[in-house]
Coordinates of C-alpha atoms in Angstrom, one line a residue:
X32 CA -27.9 25.2 -13.1
X33 CA -24.1 26.4 -11.7
X34 CA -24.0 23.4 -9.3
X35 CA -25.1 20.8 -11.9
X36 CA -22.3 22.9 -14.0
X37 CA -19.3 22.4 -11.2
X38 CA -20.3 18.2 -11.4
X39 CA -20.2 18.0 -15.3
X40 CA -16.5 20.6 -15.0
X41 CA -15.4 17.8 -12.3
X42 CA -15.5 14.5 -13.7
X43 CA -12.0 13.1 -13.9
X44 CA -11.8 13.8 -18.0
X45 CA -12.6 17.4 -17.9
X46 CA -10.3 18.2 -15.1
X47 CA -8.2 16.4 -17.2
X48 CA -8.8 19.4 -20.0
X49 CA -8.7 22.1 -17.7
X50 CA -5.5 21.2 -16.5
X51 CA -4.3 20.9 -19.9
X52 CA -5.7 24.1 -21.3
X53 CA -4.2 26.2 -18.3
X54 CA -0.9 24.9 -19.0
X55 CA -1.5 25.8 -22.7
X56 CA -2.8 28.7 -21.9
X57 CA 0.1 30.4 -19.3
X58 CA 2.6 28.7 -21.4
X59 CA 1.3 30.6 -24.9
X60 CA 0.8 33.4 -22.9
X61 CA 5.4 33.6 -22.2
X62 CA 6.1 32.6 -25.8
X63 CA 5.8 36.3 -26.8
X64 CA 4.6 36.0 -30.2
X65 CA 1.7 33.3 -29.6
X66 CA -1.7 34.9 -28.5
X67 CA -4.9 32.1 -27.2
X68 CA -6.5 33.3 -30.0
X69 CA -3.6 31.5 -32.3
X70 CA -3.0 28.4 -30.2
X71 CA -7.2 27.7 -30.0
X72 CA -7.4 28.4 -33.9
X73 CA -4.8 25.8 -33.8
X74 CA -6.6 23.1 -31.8
X75 CA -9.5 23.6 -33.7
X76 CA -8.7 20.5 -36.3
X77 CA -8.1 18.7 -33.5
X78 CA -10.8 18.8 -31.0
X79 CA -13.4 17.8 -33.6
X80 CA -13.3 14.4 -32.2
X81 CA -13.8 15.5 -28.9
X82 CA -16.9 16.4 -26.7
X83 CA -17.7 20.3 -27.1
X84 CA -18.0 20.2 -23.5
X85 CA -14.7 19.6 -22.7
X86 CA -13.3 21.1 -25.9
X87 CA -14.2 24.7 -24.8
X88 CA -13.1 23.9 -20.9
X89 CA -9.6 23.6 -22.8
X90 CA -10.4 26.7 -24.5
X91 CA -11.8 28.6 -21.5
X92 CA -8.5 27.0 -19.6
X93 CA -6.6 28.2 -22.8
X94 CA -7.9 31.5 -23.2
X95 CA -7.6 32.4 -18.8
X96 CA -4.0 31.0 -18.7
X97 CA -2.9 33.0 -21.5
X98 CA -4.2 36.4 -19.3
X99 CA -2.2 35.2 -16.8
X100 CA 1.2 34.1 -18.9
X101 CA 1.6 37.9 -20.6
X102 CA 2.3 38.8 -17.3
X103 CA 5.8 36.7 -17.0
X104 CA 7.0 38.3 -20.1
X105 CA 6.3 41.7 -19.0
X106 CA 8.2 41.0 -15.0
X107 CA 11.3 39.4 -16.7
X108 CA 11.6 40.6 -19.6
X109 CA 10.4 44.0 -20.2
X110 CA 8.6 42.4 -23.5
X111 CA 3.9 42.1 -23.0
X112 CA 3.2 38.5 -24.6
X113 CA 0.2 39.9 -24.8
X114 CA -0.7 44.0 -25.2
X115 CA -3.4 43.6 -22.7
X116 CA -0.4 43.2 -20.1
X117 CA 1.8 46.4 -21.5
X118 CA 1.1 48.5 -18.5
X119 CA 2.3 45.6 -16.3
X120 CA 5.6 45.8 -17.8
X121 CA 5.6 49.4 -16.3
X122 CA 6.0 48.9 -12.9
X123 CA 6.6 44.7 -13.2
X124 CA 9.8 44.8 -14.9
X125 CA 11.9 47.9 -12.5
X126 CA 10.4 45.3 -9.5
X127 CA 12.1 42.7 -11.1
X128 CA 15.3 44.9 -11.6
X129 CA 15.6 45.9 -8.3
X130 CA 15.3 42.3 -6.8
X131 CA 11.8 41.6 -6.1
X132 CA 10.5 40.1 -9.2
X133 CA 8.9 37.0 -6.9
X134 CA 6.5 39.9 -5.2
X135 CA 5.7 40.9 -8.9
X136 CA 4.7 37.6 -10.1
X137 CA 3.1 36.9 -6.9
X138 CA 1.0 40.3 -6.9
X139 CA 0.4 39.1 -10.8
X140 CA -0.8 35.8 -9.7
X141 CA -3.3 36.1 -6.9
X142 CA -4.9 39.4 -8.6
X143 CA -5.6 37.5 -11.7
X144 CA -7.0 35.0 -10.0
X145 CA -9.2 37.6 -7.3
X146 CA -9.8 39.5 -10.6
X147 CA -10.9 35.7 -12.5
X148 CA -12.9 34.9 -9.6
X149 CA -14.9 38.0 -9.0
X150 CA -15.4 38.2 -13.2
X151 CA -16.4 34.8 -13.3
X152 CA -19.4 35.3 -10.7
X153 CA -20.4 38.1 -12.6
X154 CA -20.7 37.0 -15.5
X155 CA -23.1 33.1 -14.2
X156 CA -24.8 36.1 -12.8
X157 CA -25.2 39.0 -15.5
X158 CA -25.2 36.3 -18.1
X159 CA -29.0 34.8 -17.1
X160 CA -30.5 38.5 -17.4
X161 CA -28.8 39.5 -20.8
X162 CA -29.8 36.1 -22.5
X163 CA -33.6 37.1 -21.3
X164 CA -33.4 40.0 -22.3
X165 CA -32.4 39.5 -26.1
X166 CA -34.7 36.8 -26.5
X167 CA -37.6 40.0 -26.5
X168 CA -35.9 41.8 -29.1
X169 CA -37.0 41.1 -33.2
X170 CA -34.8 40.8 -36.2
X171 CA -34.0 44.3 -36.9
X172 CA -32.8 44.9 -33.1
X173 CA -30.3 41.8 -33.2
X174 CA -29.5 43.1 -36.7
X175 CA -28.9 46.6 -35.5
X176 CA -26.3 45.5 -32.1
X177 CA -24.5 42.7 -34.7
X178 CA -23.8 45.9 -36.5
X179 CA -23.3 48.0 -33.4
X180 CA -20.9 45.5 -32.6
X181 CA -19.0 45.3 -36.2
X182 CA -18.5 49.6 -36.5
X183 CA -17.4 49.1 -32.7
X184 CA -14.6 46.8 -33.0
X185 CA -13.4 48.1 -36.1
X186 CA -13.7 52.0 -35.2
X187 CA -11.2 51.5 -33.2
X188 CA -9.3 49.3 -33.9
X189 CA -5.6 49.8 -35.1
X190 CA -3.7 53.1 -36.3
X191 CA -7.3 54.5 -38.6
X192 CA -10.2 54.3 -39.3
X193 CA -9.6 53.8 -42.7
X194 CA -7.7 50.8 -42.1
X195 CA -10.3 48.9 -39.9
X196 CA -13.1 49.0 -41.9
X197 CA -10.4 48.1 -45.0
X198 CA -10.1 44.9 -42.6
X199 CA -14.2 44.7 -41.8
X200 CA -14.5 44.4 -45.7
X201 CA -12.3 41.7 -46.8
X202 CA -13.8 39.6 -43.7
X203 CA -17.3 40.2 -44.9
X204 CA -16.5 39.4 -48.6
X205 CA -14.2 36.2 -47.4
X206 CA -18.3 35.5 -45.7
X207 CA -19.6 35.5 -49.1
X208 CA -18.2 32.9 -50.5
X209 CA -20.5 30.6 -50.9
X210 CA -23.7 30.0 -52.5
X211 CA -26.9 32.5 -51.3
X212 CA -28.9 31.5 -48.7
X213 CA -32.2 31.9 -50.7
X214 CA -31.7 32.3 -54.3
X215 CA -29.1 29.2 -54.9
X216 CA -26.5 31.0 -56.5
X217 CA -22.9 31.0 -56.6
X218 CA -21.1 34.1 -55.2
X219 CA -16.9 34.5 -55.6
X220 CA -17.0 30.8 -56.3
X221 CA -15.6 31.8 -59.7
X222 CA -16.8 28.4 -60.9
X223 CA -14.6 26.3 -58.5
X224 CA -17.1 23.3 -56.9
X225 CA -14.8 23.3 -54.2
X226 CA -15.9 26.7 -52.9
X227 CA -19.5 26.2 -52.7
X228 CA -20.4 25.4 -49.2
X229 CA -18.0 28.0 -48.5
X230 CA -15.0 29.1 -47.3
X231 CA -14.3 26.6 -44.1
X232 CA -13.8 29.0 -41.3
X233 CA -10.9 26.9 -39.2
X234 CA -9.3 27.1 -42.1
X235 CA -9.9 30.9 -42.5
X236 CA -9.0 31.0 -38.3
X237 CA -5.6 29.3 -38.6
X238 CA -4.1 30.7 -41.7
X239 CA -5.2 34.1 -40.4
X240 CA -3.6 33.6 -36.9
X241 CA -1.3 30.6 -37.0
X242 CA 0.3 31.6 -40.9
X243 CA 0.1 35.0 -40.8
X244 CA 1.7 35.5 -37.3
X245 CA 4.6 32.5 -38.1
X246 CA 5.1 34.6 -41.8
X247 CA 5.5 38.3 -39.7
X248 CA 8.0 37.0 -37.1
X249 CA 10.1 35.3 -39.1
X250 CA 10.0 38.5 -41.7
X251 CA 11.9 39.9 -38.7
X252 CA 13.6 37.0 -36.4
X253 CA 17.0 37.3 -34.9
X254 CA 19.2 34.1 -33.7
X255 CA 19.7 36.2 -31.1
X256 CA 18.5 34.8 -27.0
X257 CA 17.0 36.7 -24.5
X258 CA 18.3 37.2 -21.3
X259 CA 15.6 36.3 -18.5
X260 CA 16.1 37.8 -14.7
X261 CA 15.7 34.6 -12.8
X262 CA 13.0 34.5 -10.1
X263 CA 12.0 31.8 -7.6
X264 CA 9.3 30.6 -6.1
X265 CA 7.2 34.0 -5.8
X266 CA 5.9 35.6 -1.9
X267 CA 4.5 38.3 -1.4
X268 CA 5.2 40.3 2.7
X269 CA 2.6 41.7 5.1
X270 CA 3.0 45.2 3.3
X271 CA 2.7 43.6 -0.4
X272 CA -0.6 42.1 1.0
X273 CA -1.6 45.4 2.4
X274 CA -0.6 47.5 -0.3
X275 CA -2.3 44.9 -3.2
X276 CA -5.8 43.9 -2.0
X277 CA -7.6 47.3 -3.5
X278 CA -5.8 47.8 -6.3
X279 CA -7.4 43.9 -6.9
X280 CA -10.8 45.0 -6.4
X281 CA -10.4 48.9 -7.9
X282 CA -9.2 46.7 -11.0
X283 CA -11.7 44.2 -11.2
X284 CA -14.3 46.9 -11.3
X285 CA -12.4 48.3 -14.2
X286 CA -12.4 45.1 -15.7
X287 CA -15.4 43.9 -16.3
X288 CA -17.4 46.3 -17.5
X289 CA -15.2 47.0 -20.9
X290 CA -14.6 43.7 -21.4
X291 CA -18.5 43.0 -21.7
X292 CA -18.6 46.1 -24.0
X293 CA -17.6 45.9 -28.1
X294 CA -13.9 46.8 -28.4
X295 CA -13.4 48.0 -25.1
X296 CA -10.9 44.9 -24.7
X297 CA -8.1 45.3 -21.6
X298 CA -6.2 47.7 -23.2
X299 CA -8.6 50.6 -21.6
X300 CA -9.0 49.6 -18.1
X301 CA -5.5 48.5 -17.7
X302 CA -4.8 52.0 -18.1
X303 CA -7.1 53.5 -16.2
X304 CA -6.1 51.1 -13.5
X305 CA -3.0 52.4 -13.4
X306 CA -3.5 56.1 -13.7
X307 CA -5.7 55.8 -10.5
X308 CA -3.4 53.6 -8.4
X309 CA -0.6 56.4 -9.3
X310 CA -3.2 59.0 -8.2
X311 CA -4.3 56.8 -5.4
X312 CA -1.5 55.8 -3.5
X313 CA 0.5 56.7 -0.6
X314 CA 3.3 56.4 -2.6
X315 CA 3.5 58.0 -5.7
X316 CA 7.3 58.7 -5.8
X317 CA 7.7 54.6 -6.4
X318 CA 5.6 54.9 -9.9
X319 CA 7.4 54.6 -12.5
X320 CA 10.5 52.8 -10.1
X321 CA 9.0 49.9 -9.1
X322 CA 5.2 50.2 -7.4
X323 CA 3.4 46.9 -6.8
X324 CA 0.3 48.8 -7.2
X325 CA 0.8 49.4 -11.0
X326 CA 1.3 45.6 -11.6
X327 CA -1.8 44.7 -8.8
X328 CA -4.7 46.6 -10.3
X329 CA -3.5 46.4 -14.0
X330 CA -3.1 42.7 -13.9
X331 CA -6.5 42.3 -12.2
X332 CA -8.3 44.8 -14.2
X333 CA -6.4 42.4 -17.6
X334 CA -8.2 39.3 -16.0
X335 CA -11.3 40.8 -15.2
X336 CA -11.8 41.8 -19.0
X337 CA -11.3 38.5 -20.1
X338 CA -14.2 37.4 -18.3
X339 CA -16.2 40.0 -19.5
X340 CA -15.4 39.4 -22.8
X341 CA -17.3 36.0 -22.3
X342 CA -20.6 37.8 -21.6
X343 CA -22.0 38.8 -24.9
X344 CA -19.8 35.5 -26.3
X345 CA -22.5 33.2 -24.2
X346 CA -25.3 35.4 -24.1
X347 CA -25.4 37.2 -27.5
X348 CA -23.0 35.4 -29.2
X349 CA -21.0 38.2 -30.1
X350 CA -17.2 38.2 -29.9
X351 CA -15.6 41.5 -28.9
X352 CA -11.8 40.2 -28.8
X353 CA -9.8 37.7 -31.0
X354 CA -10.1 34.7 -28.4
X355 CA -13.9 35.0 -28.3
X356 CA -14.2 35.0 -32.1
X357 CA -11.6 32.0 -32.2
X358 CA -13.8 30.1 -29.1
X359 CA -17.3 30.9 -31.1
X360 CA -16.0 29.5 -34.3
X361 CA -15.4 26.0 -32.3
X362 CA -19.1 26.1 -30.9
X363 CA -20.0 26.7 -34.9
X364 CA -17.6 23.8 -35.6
X365 CA -19.8 21.7 -33.5
X366 CA -22.8 22.6 -35.2
X367 CA -24.0 24.7 -32.2
X368 CA -25.3 28.1 -32.8
X369 CA -24.4 30.8 -30.8
X370 CA -26.6 34.0 -29.4
X371 CA -29.3 34.3 -27.0
X372 CA -30.7 30.8 -27.3
X373 CA -27.6 29.0 -26.2
X374 CA -28.9 29.1 -22.6
X375 CA -32.1 27.5 -23.6
X376 CA -30.3 24.9 -26.0
X377 CA -27.2 24.3 -23.9
X378 CA -27.1 24.7 -20.7
X379 CA -25.4 21.4 -19.7
X380 CA -22.3 22.8 -22.0
X381 CA -22.9 26.4 -21.3
X382 CA -23.3 26.3 -17.2
X383 CA -20.0 23.2 -17.3
X384 CA -17.9 26.2 -19.1
X385 CA -18.5 28.7 -16.5
X386 CA -17.9 26.0 -13.7
X387 CA -14.9 25.3 -15.3
X388 CA -14.0 29.2 -14.9
X389 CA -13.8 29.0 -11.7
X390 CA -11.8 25.4 -11.4
X391 CA -9.5 27.5 -14.0
X392 CA -9.2 29.7 -12.0
X393 CA -8.0 28.2 -8.7
X394 CA -5.4 26.0 -10.8
X395 CA -4.1 28.5 -12.5
X396 CA -2.9 29.8 -8.8
X397 CA -2.0 26.2 -7.6
X398 CA -0.1 25.6 -10.9
X399 CA 1.5 29.3 -11.5
X400 CA 2.8 30.2 -8.2
X401 CA 5.5 26.9 -7.8
X402 CA 6.0 27.1 -10.9
X403 CA 7.5 30.3 -12.2
X404 CA 10.6 29.9 -13.3
X405 CA 9.8 26.8 -14.9
X406 CA 7.8 29.5 -17.3
X407 CA 10.8 31.5 -17.2
X408 CA 12.6 28.8 -19.3
X409 CA 9.9 28.5 -22.0
X410 CA 10.9 31.9 -23.2
X411 CA 15.1 30.4 -24.0
X412 CA 13.1 28.4 -26.9
X413 CA 15.2 28.5 -30.6
X414 CA 12.1 31.3 -32.0
X415 CA 13.2 29.2 -35.2
X416 CA 11.9 25.6 -33.9
X417 CA 9.0 27.2 -32.6
X418 CA 7.5 29.0 -35.5
X419 CA 8.4 25.9 -37.8
X420 CA 6.1 23.9 -35.0
X421 CA 3.2 26.1 -35.5
X422 CA 3.2 26.2 -39.8
X423 CA 3.6 22.6 -39.4
X424 CA 0.9 22.0 -37.2
X425 CA -1.0 24.8 -38.7
X426 CA -0.9 23.1 -42.0
X427 CA -1.5 19.2 -40.5
X428 CA -5.0 21.0 -39.2
X429 CA -6.2 22.5 -42.0
X430 CA -6.1 19.6 -44.1
X431 CA -7.7 17.4 -41.9
X432 CA -10.6 19.4 -41.3
X433 CA -11.6 18.1 -45.7
X434 CA -8.3 16.1 -46.2
X435 CA -8.4 17.7 -49.2
X436 CA -5.4 19.4 -51.3
X437 CA -7.4 22.4 -52.2
X438 CA -7.9 23.6 -48.1
X439 CA -3.9 23.8 -48.3
X440 CA -4.3 26.5 -51.7
X441 CA -6.9 28.1 -49.4
X442 CA -4.7 28.3 -46.3
X443 CA -1.6 29.2 -48.4
X444 CA -3.1 32.2 -49.9
X445 CA -5.0 33.5 -46.6
X446 CA -1.8 33.2 -45.2
X447 CA -0.3 35.5 -47.1
X448 CA -2.5 38.0 -46.3
X449 CA -2.4 37.8 -43.0
X450 CA 1.3 38.8 -43.3
X451 CA 0.4 41.3 -45.7
X452 CA -2.3 42.7 -43.1
X453 CA 1.1 42.5 -40.1
X454 CA 3.1 44.7 -42.9
X455 CA 0.9 47.3 -43.7
X456 CA -0.7 48.1 -40.6
X457 CA -4.4 46.2 -40.9
X458 CA -5.7 45.3 -38.2
X459 CA -6.5 41.3 -38.1
X460 CA -9.8 41.2 -35.8
X461 CA -12.5 43.3 -37.8
X462 CA -11.6 40.5 -40.6
X463 CA -12.3 37.5 -38.7
X464 CA -15.4 39.4 -37.0
X465 CA -16.7 39.7 -40.1
X466 CA -16.2 36.4 -41.6
X467 CA -18.4 35.1 -38.6
X468 CA -20.6 38.0 -38.0
X469 CA -21.0 38.3 -41.3
X470 CA -23.2 36.0 -42.9
X471 CA -25.7 36.2 -39.8
X472 CA -26.2 39.8 -40.3
X473 CA -27.0 39.2 -44.0
X474 CA -30.3 36.0 -42.3
X475 CA -31.0 39.0 -40.5
X476 CA -31.4 41.9 -42.3
X477 CA -32.9 39.7 -45.1
X478 CA -35.6 38.3 -42.5
X479 CA -36.1 41.7 -41.7
X480 CA -36.9 43.1 -45.0
X481 CA -39.7 39.8 -45.6
X482 CA -40.9 40.6 -42.0
X483 CA -41.7 44.4 -43.5
X484 CA -42.4 43.2 -47.3
X485 CA -39.6 45.2 -48.1
X486 CA -39.7 48.2 -46.5
X487 CA -36.7 49.5 -45.3
X488 CA -38.3 51.7 -42.4
X489 CA -39.1 48.1 -41.0
X490 CA -35.0 48.2 -40.1
X491 CA -36.0 51.6 -37.8
X492 CA -39.1 49.6 -35.7
X493 CA -37.9 48.8 -33.0
X494 CA -36.1 51.0 -30.0
X495 CA -33.3 49.6 -29.5
X496 CA -32.5 49.4 -33.2
X497 CA -33.0 52.8 -33.3
X498 CA -31.4 53.2 -30.1
X499 CA -28.4 50.8 -32.0
X500 CA -27.9 52.5 -34.9
X501 CA -27.6 55.9 -32.8
X502 CA -24.1 54.9 -31.1
X503 CA -23.4 53.2 -34.1
X504 CA -23.2 57.0 -35.4
X505 CA -21.7 58.6 -32.7
X506 CA -19.2 56.3 -32.6
X507 CA -18.5 56.8 -36.7
X508 CA -18.8 61.1 -36.2
X509 CA -16.9 60.8 -33.3
X510 CA -14.0 62.6 -34.3
X511 CA -16.0 65.3 -35.5
X512 CA -18.3 65.4 -32.3
X513 CA -14.7 65.0 -30.0
X514 CA -13.2 68.6 -32.0
X515 CA -16.3 70.4 -31.9
X516 CA -16.9 68.7 -27.7
X517 CA -12.9 71.0 -27.3
X518 CA -14.1 74.2 -28.2
X519 CA -16.9 73.9 -26.4
X520 CA -15.2 72.8 -23.0
X521 CA -11.7 73.2 -23.5
X522 CA -10.3 73.2 -19.5
X523 CA -11.7 69.8 -19.6
X524 CA -10.6 68.7 -23.0
X525 CA -7.3 69.9 -21.2
X526 CA -7.6 67.6 -18.2
X527 CA -8.2 64.7 -20.2
X528 CA -5.4 65.3 -22.3
X529 CA -2.9 65.6 -19.1
X530 CA -4.3 62.5 -17.5
X531 CA -3.0 60.2 -20.8
X532 CA 0.2 61.9 -21.1
X533 CA 0.6 60.7 -17.0
X534 CA 1.9 57.3 -18.1
X535 CA 5.3 57.3 -18.4
X536 CA 6.3 56.8 -21.9
X537 CA 8.5 54.3 -22.1
X538 CA 4.7 52.0 -22.1
X539 CA 4.4 53.4 -26.1
X540 CA 7.9 51.6 -26.6
X541 CA 7.3 48.6 -24.7
X542 CA 3.7 48.1 -26.6
X543 CA 6.1 48.3 -29.8
X544 CA 7.7 45.9 -28.2
X545 CA 4.9 43.6 -27.4
X546 CA 5.6 41.0 -30.7
X547 CA 8.8 39.7 -29.2
X548 CA 12.4 40.8 -28.5
X549 CA 13.4 39.5 -31.9
X550 CA 11.5 42.2 -33.7
X551 CA 14.3 43.9 -36.0
X552 CA 13.6 47.4 -35.2
X553 CA 10.9 49.2 -32.6
X554 CA 9.7 51.5 -35.1
X555 CA 8.6 49.1 -37.4
X556 CA 6.0 47.4 -34.5
X557 CA 5.2 50.8 -33.7
X558 CA 3.2 50.9 -37.0
X559 CA 1.9 47.7 -36.9
X560 CA 1.3 47.1 -33.1
X561 CA -2.2 47.3 -33.9
X562 CA -2.7 44.9 -36.2
X563 CA -0.8 42.5 -34.5
X564 CA -2.4 38.7 -33.9
X565 CA -5.8 40.6 -34.4
X566 CA -5.7 41.5 -30.7
X567 CA -6.1 45.3 -29.4
X568 CA -5.1 48.5 -30.3
X569 CA -1.8 50.1 -28.8
X570 CA -3.0 51.3 -25.6

């Protein structure tokens, strides 16, 4: 099946979309404040007339490219384009200031290639096994797994659980708009016939990501130009290779499992990779002053996590980050139902997508190594032009979905909601996942209760469901459990706190600045970063 996937992905038109995706992804990764999730959301309306396989190959290229591109700004500007490249900025920018920007960019690019290739191979190996397991599950287990994904993503995101669950509540409410699937009664339509079919998920995604983001950046915009460190073609010496290859492999081992977990994300493995390299390095004195291991390990972890994220997305239909959520929206817009049956019903698409990840990885390396100086010049684009363009394309895209002015009103209202969420530090990701998984979880709940004749005990009738509910209880009660463990095991708690303090304090500042150098104050961004782009929490 994988060989057939390569045959599909290697057709001229699909290769063209892979190159386009990689180029776009790197560009949006380089530009601070524009993540792959926003780029894919903006392109959703454009891909209506495309073949689903070509569109998904392009989106996968954007995702992988965005993961790589964020490292360029981290190294050259000390401003992470993605929250997952915050740790890269610690050592990468110090290397650049010491005249070793070329080596830092090279180890980031090659580490991304190594980790992405290994991660994609693991995806191709593990996903079919996950599907075999998932097909054997009943409705109660699916419901429990979906609830686990909703709770896990929400509970660890942003500055407080309360804000996370507020965002989830908003997403579930938006998902309820329309007709009840069983009774046919209107829900939250307020007498407006155009709402009977519900809010178009493409309009919701574009509004929350693109409009909310553009308004947020505009509110903090300064007209100062950015000053990047000049860099030639990336290259690495013999000692750089020797010091990088082990961190690449260790970073991959950290990144893939965390990417596959709900709410695992790329921030935790990049942090763990950095701490591990600092402990194992033969040059610990260089950490904090430009150690190449501190760039190689976290960058590999970051890209391996991206491959890991696609495992639950393809095998179970569960998104674990914002980009995966928008890619699921893309599948749904083509009328393809995500979940375990995706491998059976759309094998050509799935295996072509996995094969395209191998191709996209190789393209990333071939394109980015020679073009690093060109990507750096992208940072000189005037911000007002950039975000005006985003608003224009977002409006055009939303209108093209149904060709109705009503969608523009919905876009504006939800865009203001996205802006308000960023303003008050409410994370965006739980809202988007609530919109996607809410209706699907409701369908599984209804089926489970129908099978048990309305008896709630039927929700706990399968072992997997019971295990999932136990994990949900642990996630929700974790603050109390952690307090109890601190009292019972004070030495272990002190060791964990010491580990957390081993990352330089500047990582905190860089995470706060991950939106853009145009931000008014670092303090604002430290408060709001957890909500920014709906990505992941501050590390």
